Tab-separated table of C-alpha atoms and ligand atoms in Angstrom:
chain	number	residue	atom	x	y	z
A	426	UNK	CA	111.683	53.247	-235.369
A	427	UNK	CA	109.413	54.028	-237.905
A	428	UNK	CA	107.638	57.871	-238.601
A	429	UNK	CA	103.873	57.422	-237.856
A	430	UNK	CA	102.017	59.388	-240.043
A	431	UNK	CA	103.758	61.607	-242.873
A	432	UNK	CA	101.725	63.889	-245.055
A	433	UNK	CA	103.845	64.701	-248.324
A	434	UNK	CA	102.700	67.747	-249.636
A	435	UNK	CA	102.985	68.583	-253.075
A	436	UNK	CA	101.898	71.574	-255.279
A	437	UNK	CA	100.555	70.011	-258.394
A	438	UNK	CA	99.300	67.048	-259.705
A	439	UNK	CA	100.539	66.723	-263.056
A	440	UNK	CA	102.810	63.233	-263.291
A	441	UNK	CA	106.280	65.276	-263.935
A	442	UNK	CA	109.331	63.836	-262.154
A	443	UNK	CA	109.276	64.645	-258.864
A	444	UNK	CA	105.655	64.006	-258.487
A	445	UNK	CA	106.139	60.764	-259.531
A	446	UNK	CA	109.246	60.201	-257.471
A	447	UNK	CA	107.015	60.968	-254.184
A	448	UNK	CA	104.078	59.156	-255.230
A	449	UNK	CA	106.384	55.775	-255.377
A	450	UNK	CA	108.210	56.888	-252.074
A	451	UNK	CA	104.715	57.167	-250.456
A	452	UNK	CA	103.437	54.121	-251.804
A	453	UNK	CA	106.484	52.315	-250.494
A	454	UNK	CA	106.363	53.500	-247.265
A	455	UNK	CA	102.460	52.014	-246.941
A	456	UNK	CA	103.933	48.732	-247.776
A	457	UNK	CA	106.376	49.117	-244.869
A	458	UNK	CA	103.265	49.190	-242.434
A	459	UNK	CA	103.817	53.395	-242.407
A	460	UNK	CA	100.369	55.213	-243.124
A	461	UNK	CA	101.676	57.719	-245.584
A	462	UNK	CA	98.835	60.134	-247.550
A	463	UNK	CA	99.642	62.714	-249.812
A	464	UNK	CA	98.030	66.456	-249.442
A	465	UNK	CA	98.007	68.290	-253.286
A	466	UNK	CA	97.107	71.901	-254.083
A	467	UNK	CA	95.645	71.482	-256.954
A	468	UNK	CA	94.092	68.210	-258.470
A	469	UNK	CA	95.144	66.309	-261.378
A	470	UNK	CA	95.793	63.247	-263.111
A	471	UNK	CA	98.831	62.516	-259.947
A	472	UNK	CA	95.786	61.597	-258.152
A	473	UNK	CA	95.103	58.616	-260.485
A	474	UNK	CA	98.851	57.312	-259.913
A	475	UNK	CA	97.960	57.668	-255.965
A	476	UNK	CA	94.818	56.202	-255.830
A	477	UNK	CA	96.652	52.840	-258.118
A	478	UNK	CA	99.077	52.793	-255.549
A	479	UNK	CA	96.786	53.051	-252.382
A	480	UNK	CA	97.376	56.073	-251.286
A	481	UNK	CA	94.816	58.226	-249.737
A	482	UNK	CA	94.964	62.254	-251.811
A	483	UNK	CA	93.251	65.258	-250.268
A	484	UNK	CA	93.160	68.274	-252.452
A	485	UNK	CA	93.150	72.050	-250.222
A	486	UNK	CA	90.138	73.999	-251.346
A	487	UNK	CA	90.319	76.817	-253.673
A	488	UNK	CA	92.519	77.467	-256.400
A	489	UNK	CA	96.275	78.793	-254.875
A	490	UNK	CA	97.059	82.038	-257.411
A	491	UNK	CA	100.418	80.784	-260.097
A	492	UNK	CA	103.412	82.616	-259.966
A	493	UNK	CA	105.391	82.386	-262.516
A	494	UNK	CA	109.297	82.124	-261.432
A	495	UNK	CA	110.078	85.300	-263.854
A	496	UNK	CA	107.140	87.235	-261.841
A	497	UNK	CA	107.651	90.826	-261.233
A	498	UNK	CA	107.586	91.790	-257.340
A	499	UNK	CA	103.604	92.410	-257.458
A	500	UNK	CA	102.939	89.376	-258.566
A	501	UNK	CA	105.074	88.233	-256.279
A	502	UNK	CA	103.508	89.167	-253.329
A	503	UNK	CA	99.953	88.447	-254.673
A	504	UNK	CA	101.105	84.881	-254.822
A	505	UNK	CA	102.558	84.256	-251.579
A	506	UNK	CA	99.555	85.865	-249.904
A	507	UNK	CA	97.510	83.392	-252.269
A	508	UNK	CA	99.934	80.420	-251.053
A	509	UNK	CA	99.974	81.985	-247.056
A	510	UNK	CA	95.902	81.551	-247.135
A	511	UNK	CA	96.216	77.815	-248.457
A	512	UNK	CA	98.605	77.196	-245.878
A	513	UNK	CA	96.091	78.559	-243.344
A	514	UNK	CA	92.996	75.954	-244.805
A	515	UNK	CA	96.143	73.499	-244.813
A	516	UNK	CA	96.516	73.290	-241.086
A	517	UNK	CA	93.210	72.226	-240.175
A	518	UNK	CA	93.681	69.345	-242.643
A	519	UNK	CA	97.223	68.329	-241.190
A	520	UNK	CA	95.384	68.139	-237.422
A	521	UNK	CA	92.474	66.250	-238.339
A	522	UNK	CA	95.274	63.180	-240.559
A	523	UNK	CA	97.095	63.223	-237.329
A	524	UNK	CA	100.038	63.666	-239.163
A	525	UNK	CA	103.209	63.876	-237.308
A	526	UNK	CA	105.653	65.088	-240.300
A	527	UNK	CA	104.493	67.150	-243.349
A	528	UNK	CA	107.095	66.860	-245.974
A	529	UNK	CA	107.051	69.614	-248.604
A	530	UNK	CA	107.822	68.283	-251.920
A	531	UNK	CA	108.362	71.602	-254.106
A	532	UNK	CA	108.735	75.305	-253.371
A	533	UNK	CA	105.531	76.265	-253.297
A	534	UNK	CA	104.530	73.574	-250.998
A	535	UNK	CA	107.195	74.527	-248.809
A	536	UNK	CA	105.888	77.892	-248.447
A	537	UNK	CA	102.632	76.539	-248.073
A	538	UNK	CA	103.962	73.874	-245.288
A	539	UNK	CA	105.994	76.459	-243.712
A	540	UNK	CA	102.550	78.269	-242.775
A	541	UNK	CA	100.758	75.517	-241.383
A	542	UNK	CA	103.758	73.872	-239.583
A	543	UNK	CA	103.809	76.900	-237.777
A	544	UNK	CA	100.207	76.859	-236.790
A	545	UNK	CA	100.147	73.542	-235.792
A	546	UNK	CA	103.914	72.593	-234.332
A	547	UNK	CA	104.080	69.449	-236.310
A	548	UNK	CA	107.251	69.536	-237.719
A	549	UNK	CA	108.232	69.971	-241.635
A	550	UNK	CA	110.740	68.167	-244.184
A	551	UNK	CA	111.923	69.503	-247.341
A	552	UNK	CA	112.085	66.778	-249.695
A	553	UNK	CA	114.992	68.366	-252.294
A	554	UNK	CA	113.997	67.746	-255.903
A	555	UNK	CA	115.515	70.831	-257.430
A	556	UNK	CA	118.882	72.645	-257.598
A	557	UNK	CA	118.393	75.657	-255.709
A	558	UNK	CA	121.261	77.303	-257.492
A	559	UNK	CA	121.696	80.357	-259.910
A	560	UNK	CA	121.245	78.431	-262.916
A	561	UNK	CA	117.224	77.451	-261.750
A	562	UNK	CA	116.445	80.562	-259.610
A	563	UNK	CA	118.804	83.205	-260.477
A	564	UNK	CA	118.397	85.696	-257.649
A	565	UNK	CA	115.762	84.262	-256.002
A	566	UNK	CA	117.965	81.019	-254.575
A	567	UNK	CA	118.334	83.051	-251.433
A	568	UNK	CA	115.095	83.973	-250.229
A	569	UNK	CA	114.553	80.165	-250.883
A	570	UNK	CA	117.301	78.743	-249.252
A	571	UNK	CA	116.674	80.696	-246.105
A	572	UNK	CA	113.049	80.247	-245.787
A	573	UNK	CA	113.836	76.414	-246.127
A	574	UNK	CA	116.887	76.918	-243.216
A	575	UNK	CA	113.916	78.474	-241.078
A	576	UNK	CA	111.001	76.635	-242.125
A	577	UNK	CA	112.474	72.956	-241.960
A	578	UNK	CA	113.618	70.726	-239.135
A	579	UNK	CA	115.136	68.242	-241.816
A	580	UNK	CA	115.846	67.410	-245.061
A	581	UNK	CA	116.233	64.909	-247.486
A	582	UNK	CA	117.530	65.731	-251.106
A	583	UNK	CA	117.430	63.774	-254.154
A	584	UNK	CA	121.446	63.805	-254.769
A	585	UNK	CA	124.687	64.671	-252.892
A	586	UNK	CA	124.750	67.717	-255.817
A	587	UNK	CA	121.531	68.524	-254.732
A	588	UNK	CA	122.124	68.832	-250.782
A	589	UNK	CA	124.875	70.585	-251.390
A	590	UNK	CA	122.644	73.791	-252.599
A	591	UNK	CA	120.762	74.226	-250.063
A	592	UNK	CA	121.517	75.240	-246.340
A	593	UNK	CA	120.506	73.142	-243.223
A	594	UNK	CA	122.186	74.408	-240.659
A	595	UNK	CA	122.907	71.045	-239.356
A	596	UNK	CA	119.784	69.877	-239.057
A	597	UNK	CA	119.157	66.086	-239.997
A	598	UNK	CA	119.762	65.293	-243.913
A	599	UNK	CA	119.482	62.773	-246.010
A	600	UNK	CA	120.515	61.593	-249.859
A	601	UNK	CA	117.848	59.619	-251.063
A	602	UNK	CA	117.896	58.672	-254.284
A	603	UNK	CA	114.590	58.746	-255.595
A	604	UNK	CA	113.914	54.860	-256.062
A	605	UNK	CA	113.235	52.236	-259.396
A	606	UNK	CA	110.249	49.838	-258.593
A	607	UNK	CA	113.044	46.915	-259.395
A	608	UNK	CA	110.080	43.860	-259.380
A	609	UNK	CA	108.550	46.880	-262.499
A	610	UNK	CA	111.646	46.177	-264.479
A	611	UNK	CA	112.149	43.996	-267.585
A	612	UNK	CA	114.979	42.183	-267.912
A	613	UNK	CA	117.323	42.882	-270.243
A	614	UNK	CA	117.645	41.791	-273.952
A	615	UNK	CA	121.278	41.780	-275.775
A	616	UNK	CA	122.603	44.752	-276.912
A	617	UNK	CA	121.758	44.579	-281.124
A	618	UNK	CA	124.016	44.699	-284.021
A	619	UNK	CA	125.742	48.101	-284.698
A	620	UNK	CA	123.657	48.657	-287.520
A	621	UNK	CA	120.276	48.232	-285.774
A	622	UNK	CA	121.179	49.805	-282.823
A	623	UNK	CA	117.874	52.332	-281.235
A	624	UNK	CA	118.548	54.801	-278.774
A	625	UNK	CA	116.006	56.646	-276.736
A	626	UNK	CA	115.677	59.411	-275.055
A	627	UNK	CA	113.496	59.902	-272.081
A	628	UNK	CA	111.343	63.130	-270.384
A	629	UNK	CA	109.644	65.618	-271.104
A	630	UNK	CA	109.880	67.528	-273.963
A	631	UNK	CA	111.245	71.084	-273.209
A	632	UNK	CA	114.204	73.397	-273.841
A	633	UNK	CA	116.398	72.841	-271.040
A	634	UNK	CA	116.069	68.736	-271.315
A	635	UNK	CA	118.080	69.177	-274.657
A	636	UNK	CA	116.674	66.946	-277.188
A	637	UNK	CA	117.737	69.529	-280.003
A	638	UNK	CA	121.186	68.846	-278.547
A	639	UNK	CA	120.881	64.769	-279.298
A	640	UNK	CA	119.315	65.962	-282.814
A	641	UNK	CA	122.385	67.747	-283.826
A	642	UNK	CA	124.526	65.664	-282.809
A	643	UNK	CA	123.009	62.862	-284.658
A	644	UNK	CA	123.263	64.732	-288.140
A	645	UNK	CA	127.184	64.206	-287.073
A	646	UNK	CA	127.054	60.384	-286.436
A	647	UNK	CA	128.457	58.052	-288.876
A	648	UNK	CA	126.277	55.519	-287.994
A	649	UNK	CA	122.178	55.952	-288.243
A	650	UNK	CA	120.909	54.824	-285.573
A	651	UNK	CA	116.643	55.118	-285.377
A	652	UNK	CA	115.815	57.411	-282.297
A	653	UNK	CA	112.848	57.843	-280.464
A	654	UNK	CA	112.317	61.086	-278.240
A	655	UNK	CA	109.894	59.714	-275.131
A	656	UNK	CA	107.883	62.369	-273.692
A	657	UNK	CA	105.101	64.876	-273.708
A	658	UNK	CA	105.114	68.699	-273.521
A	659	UNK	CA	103.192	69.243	-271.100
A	660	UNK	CA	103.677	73.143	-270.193
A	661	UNK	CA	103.428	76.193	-271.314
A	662	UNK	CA	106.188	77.102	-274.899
A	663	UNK	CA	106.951	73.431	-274.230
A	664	UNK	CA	104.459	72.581	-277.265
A	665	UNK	CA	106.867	75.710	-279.650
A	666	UNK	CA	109.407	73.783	-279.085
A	667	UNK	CA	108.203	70.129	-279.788
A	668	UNK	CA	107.353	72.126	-283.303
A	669	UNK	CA	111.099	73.434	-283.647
A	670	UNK	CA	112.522	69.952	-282.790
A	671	UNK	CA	110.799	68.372	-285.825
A	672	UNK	CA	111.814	71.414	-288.006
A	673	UNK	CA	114.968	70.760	-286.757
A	674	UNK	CA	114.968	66.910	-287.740
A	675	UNK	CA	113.524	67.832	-291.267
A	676	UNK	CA	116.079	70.131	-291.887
A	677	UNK	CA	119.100	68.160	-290.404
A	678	UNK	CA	117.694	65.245	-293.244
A	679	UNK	CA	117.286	62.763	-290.075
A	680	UNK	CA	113.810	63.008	-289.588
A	681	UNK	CA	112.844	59.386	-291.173
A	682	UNK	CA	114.768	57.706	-288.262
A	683	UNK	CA	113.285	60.360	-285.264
A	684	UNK	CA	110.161	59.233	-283.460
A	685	UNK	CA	108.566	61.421	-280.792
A	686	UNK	CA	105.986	59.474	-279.039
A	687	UNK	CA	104.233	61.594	-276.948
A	688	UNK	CA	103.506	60.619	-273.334
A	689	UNK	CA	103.816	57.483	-272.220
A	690	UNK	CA	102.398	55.967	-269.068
A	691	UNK	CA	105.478	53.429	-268.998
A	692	UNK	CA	108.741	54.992	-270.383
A	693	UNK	CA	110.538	51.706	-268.911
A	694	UNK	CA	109.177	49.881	-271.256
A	695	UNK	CA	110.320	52.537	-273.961
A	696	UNK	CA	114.257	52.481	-271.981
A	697	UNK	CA	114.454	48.676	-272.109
A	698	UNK	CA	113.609	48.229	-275.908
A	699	UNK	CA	116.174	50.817	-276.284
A	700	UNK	CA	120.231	49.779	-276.969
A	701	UNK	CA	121.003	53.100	-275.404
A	702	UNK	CA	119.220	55.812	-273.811
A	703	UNK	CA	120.557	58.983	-274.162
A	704	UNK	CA	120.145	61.978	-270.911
A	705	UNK	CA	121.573	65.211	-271.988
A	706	UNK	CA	119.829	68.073	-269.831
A	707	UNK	CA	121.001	71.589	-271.104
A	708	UNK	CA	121.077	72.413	-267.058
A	709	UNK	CA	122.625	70.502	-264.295
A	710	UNK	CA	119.995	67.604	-263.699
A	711	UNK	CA	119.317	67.541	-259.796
A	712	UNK	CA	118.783	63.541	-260.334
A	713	UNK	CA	117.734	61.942	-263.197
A	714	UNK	CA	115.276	59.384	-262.568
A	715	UNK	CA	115.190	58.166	-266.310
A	716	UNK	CA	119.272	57.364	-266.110
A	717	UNK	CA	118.373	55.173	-262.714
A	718	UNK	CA	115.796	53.390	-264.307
A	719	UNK	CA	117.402	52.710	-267.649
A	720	UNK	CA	120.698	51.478	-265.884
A	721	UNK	CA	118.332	48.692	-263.427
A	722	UNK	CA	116.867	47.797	-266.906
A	723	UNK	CA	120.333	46.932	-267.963
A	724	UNK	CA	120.499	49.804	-270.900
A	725	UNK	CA	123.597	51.601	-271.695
A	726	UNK	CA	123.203	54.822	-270.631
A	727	UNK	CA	125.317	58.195	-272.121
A	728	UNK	CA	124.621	61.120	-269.710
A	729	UNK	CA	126.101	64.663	-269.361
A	730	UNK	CA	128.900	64.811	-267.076
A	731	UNK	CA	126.964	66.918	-264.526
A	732	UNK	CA	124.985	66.903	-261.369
A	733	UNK	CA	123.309	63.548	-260.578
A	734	UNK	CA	124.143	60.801	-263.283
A	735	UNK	CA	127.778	61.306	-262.283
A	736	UNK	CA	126.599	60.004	-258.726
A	737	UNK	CA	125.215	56.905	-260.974
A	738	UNK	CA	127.369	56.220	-263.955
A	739	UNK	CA	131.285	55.787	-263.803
A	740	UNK	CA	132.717	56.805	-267.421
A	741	UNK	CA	132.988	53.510	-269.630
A	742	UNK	CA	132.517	51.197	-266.475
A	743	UNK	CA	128.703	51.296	-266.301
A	744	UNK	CA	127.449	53.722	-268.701
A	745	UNK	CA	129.414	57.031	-270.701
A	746	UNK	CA	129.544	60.575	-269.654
A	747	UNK	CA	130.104	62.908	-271.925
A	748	UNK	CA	130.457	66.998	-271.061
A	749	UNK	CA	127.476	68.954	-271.301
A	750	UNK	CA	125.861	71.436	-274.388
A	751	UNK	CA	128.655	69.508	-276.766
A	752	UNK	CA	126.946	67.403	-279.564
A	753	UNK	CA	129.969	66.903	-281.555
A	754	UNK	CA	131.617	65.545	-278.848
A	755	UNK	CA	128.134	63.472	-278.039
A	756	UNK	CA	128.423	62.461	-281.602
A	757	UNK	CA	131.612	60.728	-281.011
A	758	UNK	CA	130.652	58.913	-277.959
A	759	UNK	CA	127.596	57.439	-279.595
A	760	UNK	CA	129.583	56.133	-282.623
A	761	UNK	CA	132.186	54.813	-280.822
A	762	UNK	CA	129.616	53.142	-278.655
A	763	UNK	CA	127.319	51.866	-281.539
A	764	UNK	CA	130.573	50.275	-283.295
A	765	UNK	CA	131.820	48.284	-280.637
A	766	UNK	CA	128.965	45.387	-279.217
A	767	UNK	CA	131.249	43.991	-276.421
A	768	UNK	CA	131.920	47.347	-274.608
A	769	UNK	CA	128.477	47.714	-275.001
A	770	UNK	CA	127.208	44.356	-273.452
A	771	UNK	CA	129.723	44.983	-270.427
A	772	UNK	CA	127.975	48.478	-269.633
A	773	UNK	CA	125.083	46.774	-269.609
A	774	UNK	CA	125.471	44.538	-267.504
A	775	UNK	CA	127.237	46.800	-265.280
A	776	UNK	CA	124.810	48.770	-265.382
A	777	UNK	CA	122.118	46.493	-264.192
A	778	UNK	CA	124.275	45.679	-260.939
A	779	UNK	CA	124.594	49.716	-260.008
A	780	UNK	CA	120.435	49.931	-260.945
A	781	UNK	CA	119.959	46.665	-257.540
A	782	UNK	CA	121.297	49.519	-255.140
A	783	UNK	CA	118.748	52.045	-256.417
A	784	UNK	CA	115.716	50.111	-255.154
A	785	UNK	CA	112.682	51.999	-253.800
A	786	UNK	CA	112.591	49.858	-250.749
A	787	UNK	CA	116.074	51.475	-249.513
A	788	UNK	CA	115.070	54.455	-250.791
A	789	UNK	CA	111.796	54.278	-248.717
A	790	UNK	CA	114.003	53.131	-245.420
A	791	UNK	CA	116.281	56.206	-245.944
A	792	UNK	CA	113.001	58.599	-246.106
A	793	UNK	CA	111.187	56.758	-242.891
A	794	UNK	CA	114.391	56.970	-240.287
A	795	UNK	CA	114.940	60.756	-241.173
A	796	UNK	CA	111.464	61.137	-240.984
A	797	UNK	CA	111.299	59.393	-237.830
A	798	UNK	CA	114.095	61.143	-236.222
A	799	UNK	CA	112.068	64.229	-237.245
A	800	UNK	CA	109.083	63.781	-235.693
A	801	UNK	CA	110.580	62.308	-232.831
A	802	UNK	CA	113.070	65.155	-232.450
A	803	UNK	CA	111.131	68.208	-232.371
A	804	UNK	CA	107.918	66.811	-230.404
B	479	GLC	C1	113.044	66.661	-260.392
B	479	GLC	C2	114.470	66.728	-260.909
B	479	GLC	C3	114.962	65.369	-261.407
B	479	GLC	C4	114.700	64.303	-260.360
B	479	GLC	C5	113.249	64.336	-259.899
B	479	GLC	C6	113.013	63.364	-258.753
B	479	GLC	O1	112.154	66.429	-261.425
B	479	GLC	O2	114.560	67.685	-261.959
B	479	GLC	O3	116.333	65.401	-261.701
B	479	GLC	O4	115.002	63.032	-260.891
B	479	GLC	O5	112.910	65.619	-259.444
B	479	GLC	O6	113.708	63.741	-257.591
């Protein structure tokens, strides 16, 4: 059985990972004959990736107020009576789609959900992308874990880590990994010589992704490898830091061999010219849509040993995992890595067999049964 008509609700429209990750899910799920749409808050350029893929975008009137997630209480409360009005103009919207599910894609949207569910019965389902742990929301994980307990009637998280953060009270759950487009992805060119070996590293550029961590360690690397940093910064202090990182490089006497390209519309492309691409988030990474990607393209990948690459990679059989926040010990990895071709060519190929179970189509079939059993459940 198949849900009918999901709305996936999401809070903003710029192209960051989990917008991206739902925009692909939806997109799937038209192909498998299920009339997905997509509600935003706010529009953006996620509405161009929506409209390429066929699916239909609605933006609620009116502007919902920002609050910041270091907001005093004031500001606070101004927001969520900001958010409780949109999901008010929301529930009119969800009626006249028909739609039978509303799946709340971030935590704004699932306050926002949470107030037009109510209003209109149809049922809700928190799609996971985020930790809800101390480390993201300090205090504030539990006011947000039990409005999601109350709100939803099911869930579906990117990662085991990531379900196991959040509490649903036995309602229906699902892992599902957010998918790689596999007929999107290049296939794979041999590993190159030691000494020409590129490495990349993928996302956005900000403090807690850790590029200044893959800078420092490469100023301990006997080998010198060229490096190219994929990714724009896109938010607010996000631009600081881009200026810090190439201080950083200058000063470290590697910036001749550091790129930073910006954004990209197709970082696969950027992954698959790569030898290795590198994924060293400062914080536990809920997912980690780049390492999934890279890995179906075949690339070695060298993660942090924490949250969801560990549910990808297995240490030296398909990729390296190295512990968090340590570039000397990152530094070893890669050089040990770089030296040796065959070791390399193995992960690789590895690799690309773990990346054929991370297809968006079972992704996709995950998303519709839960979503199914959902709507089907509560109605
Ligand atoms: C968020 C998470 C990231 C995940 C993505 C898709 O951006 O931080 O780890 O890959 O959502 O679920």
């Amino acid at each position: 059985m198949s849900a009918r008509r999901p709305v996936f609700l999401g809070h903003t429209a710029a192209p960051s990972g989990a917008e991206l990750a739902f925009a692909r899910l939806a997109g799937e799920l038209r192909h498998r004959g299920v009339p997905a749409s997509v509600v935003l808050l706010a529009p953006g350029p996620l509405t161009e990736v929506l409209a390429a893929a066929d699916v239909p975008v609605t933006v609620v009137p009116g502007r919902p107020s920002a609050v910041r997630r270091d907001a005093g209480p004031l500001a606070v409360l101004r927001g969520a009576i900001g958010l409780y009005r949109t999901g008010r103009r929301l529930a009119p919207m969800l009626l006249a789609q028909d739609a039978d599910v509303v799946v709340a894609e971030s935590t704004k949207s699932l306050f926002v959900g949470a107030v037009a569910s109510r209003r209109t019965g149809i049922p809700l389902v928190w799609q996971v992308h985020d930790r809800v742990s101390a480390e993201y929301f300090g205090r504030k994980r539990f006011p947000l874990r039990l409005l999601g307990r109350v709100a939803a009637s099911g869930y579906l998280a990117n990662s085991r880590g990531t379900l196991r953060t959040i509490s649903t009270g036995g309602s229906p759950t699902a892992v599902c990994h957010p998918g790689v487009d596999l007929a999107t992805v290049p296939a794979p060119e041999p590993q190159r010589a030691p000494k020409n070996v590129q490495i990349a590293m993928i996302g956005r550029i900000t403090p807690w992704k850790g590029q200044d961590l893959l800078l420092r360690a490469l100023a301990q690397m006997e080998a010198e490898p060229r490096v190219r940093f994929v990714g724009g910064a896109h938010f607010d202090g996000d631009d600081a830091y881009l200026a810090e990182l190439e201080e950083l490089a200058r000063r470290l006497g590697i910036a001749e061999r550091v790129t930073f390209t910006g954004h990209v519309t197709d970082p696969l492309t950027e992954a698959a010219d790569a030898d290795i691409v590198v994924h060293y988030s400062r914080l536990t990474e809920p997912f980690g849509q780049v390492v999934a990607e890279a890995m179906a393209a075949g690339r070695v990948v060298v993660a942090a040993r924490a949250g969801g690459p560990t549910e990808l990679i297995v240490d030296r059989e398909n990729g390296v995992l190295v512990p968090p926040r340590r570039p000397d010990l990152l530094a070893v990895a890669l050089d040990s890595l770089i030296a040796d071709w065959e070791l390399r060519e193995q992960l690789s190929a590895a690799a690309r067999d773990r990346g054929r179970d991370l297809d968006l189509k079972t992704s996709a079939a995950i998303a519709d049964s839960l979503l199914a059993r959902v709507a089907r459940d509560v109605r």
